[in-house]
Amino acid sequence: MFAHFAKPKPASTSEAVMFNYQRPTRARLVAQDKHGGLWLVEAFDPLHKVWVWQDESHNMEKAVDDARRLSLFPG
């Protein structure tokens, strides 16, 4: 008689790893999938006050290492 609806999943923040050696960079998990998730590597643009996409990966270790390396170079 009554339809059963699935409860929506609560909103959650993504996981992120940030580095701030020469310039702020981060690797953050933006989606979960069968490959373990999609990680974006982003660098902060202080002039425009936005995070700019640099790379993406399904491999967390690669994304974190890329963000760390990118942070070592001056913006």
Tab-separated table of C-alpha atoms in Angstrom:
chain	number	residue	atom	x	y	z
A	1	MET	CA	0.000	0.000	0.000
A	2	PHE	CA	2.731	2.518	0.921
A	3	ALA	CA	5.771	2.923	-1.256
A	4	HIS	CA	9.082	2.561	0.522
A	5	PHE	CA	11.604	5.171	-0.464
A	6	ALA	CA	15.293	4.979	0.256
A	7	LYS	CA	16.531	7.653	2.609
A	8	PRO	CA	18.959	10.044	0.939
A	9	LYS	CA	22.543	9.682	2.065
A	10	PRO	CA	23.757	12.558	4.227
A	11	ALA	CA	26.067	15.023	2.539
A	12	SER	CA	29.699	14.538	3.356
A	13	THR	CA	32.882	16.422	2.655
A	14	SER	CA	35.588	14.907	0.527
A	15	GLU	CA	38.928	13.765	1.851
A	16	ALA	CA	41.795	16.120	1.085
A	17	VAL	CA	45.551	16.316	1.571
A	18	MET	CA	47.083	19.795	1.432
A	19	PHE	CA	50.675	20.963	0.989
A	20	ASN	CA	52.059	24.464	1.408
A	21	TYR	CA	55.781	24.456	0.603
A	22	GLN	CA	56.243	27.077	-2.153
A	23	ARG	CA	52.550	27.335	-3.088
A	24	PRO	CA	49.338	25.782	-1.766
A	25	THR	CA	48.289	22.575	-3.516
A	26	ARG	CA	45.889	19.804	-2.629
A	27	ALA	CA	44.749	16.363	-3.640
A	28	ARG	CA	41.092	15.741	-2.879
A	29	LEU	CA	38.678	12.889	-3.334
A	30	VAL	CA	35.687	14.090	-5.345
A	31	ALA	CA	33.889	10.860	-6.276
A	32	GLN	CA	33.695	7.229	-5.212
A	33	ASP	CA	33.517	4.578	-7.917
A	34	LYS	CA	34.507	0.988	-8.596
A	35	HIS	CA	38.134	2.104	-9.073
A	36	GLY	CA	38.334	3.495	-5.533
A	37	GLY	CA	37.521	7.088	-6.305
A	38	LEU	CA	38.546	10.056	-8.382
A	39	TRP	CA	41.225	12.316	-6.910
A	40	LEU	CA	41.821	15.838	-8.215
A	41	VAL	CA	45.128	17.651	-7.881
A	42	GLU	CA	44.636	21.401	-7.599
A	43	ALA	CA	46.829	24.462	-7.042
A	44	PHE	CA	45.635	27.683	-5.430
A	45	ASP	CA	45.675	30.823	-7.592
A	46	PRO	CA	46.157	33.700	-5.109
A	47	LEU	CA	45.381	36.374	-7.707
A	48	HIS	CA	41.876	35.066	-8.453
A	49	LYS	CA	41.373	33.265	-5.107
A	50	VAL	CA	40.356	29.941	-6.708
A	51	TRP	CA	41.660	26.376	-6.793
A	52	VAL	CA	42.820	25.441	-10.332
A	53	TRP	CA	42.673	21.872	-11.649
A	54	GLN	CA	46.096	20.405	-12.463
A	55	ASP	CA	45.571	16.640	-12.781
A	56	GLU	CA	43.273	13.773	-11.826
A	57	SER	CA	43.820	10.151	-10.900
A	58	HIS	CA	42.081	7.054	-9.569
A	59	ASN	CA	45.232	6.318	-7.565
A	60	MET	CA	45.343	8.161	-4.223
A	61	GLU	CA	49.101	7.725	-3.736
A	62	LYS	CA	49.851	9.195	-7.175
A	63	ALA	CA	47.534	12.169	-6.614
A	64	VAL	CA	49.049	12.953	-3.205
A	65	ASP	CA	52.587	12.649	-4.568
A	66	ASP	CA	51.726	14.877	-7.552
A	67	ALA	CA	50.278	17.520	-5.217
A	68	ARG	CA	53.364	17.377	-2.996
A	69	ARG	CA	55.717	17.771	-5.972
A	70	LEU	CA	53.660	20.588	-7.452
A	71	SER	CA	53.806	22.426	-4.136
A	72	LEU	CA	57.620	22.439	-4.253
A	73	PHE	CA	57.732	24.729	-7.308
A	74	PRO	CA	57.075	28.468	-6.935
A	75	GLY	CA	53.834	29.697	-8.460
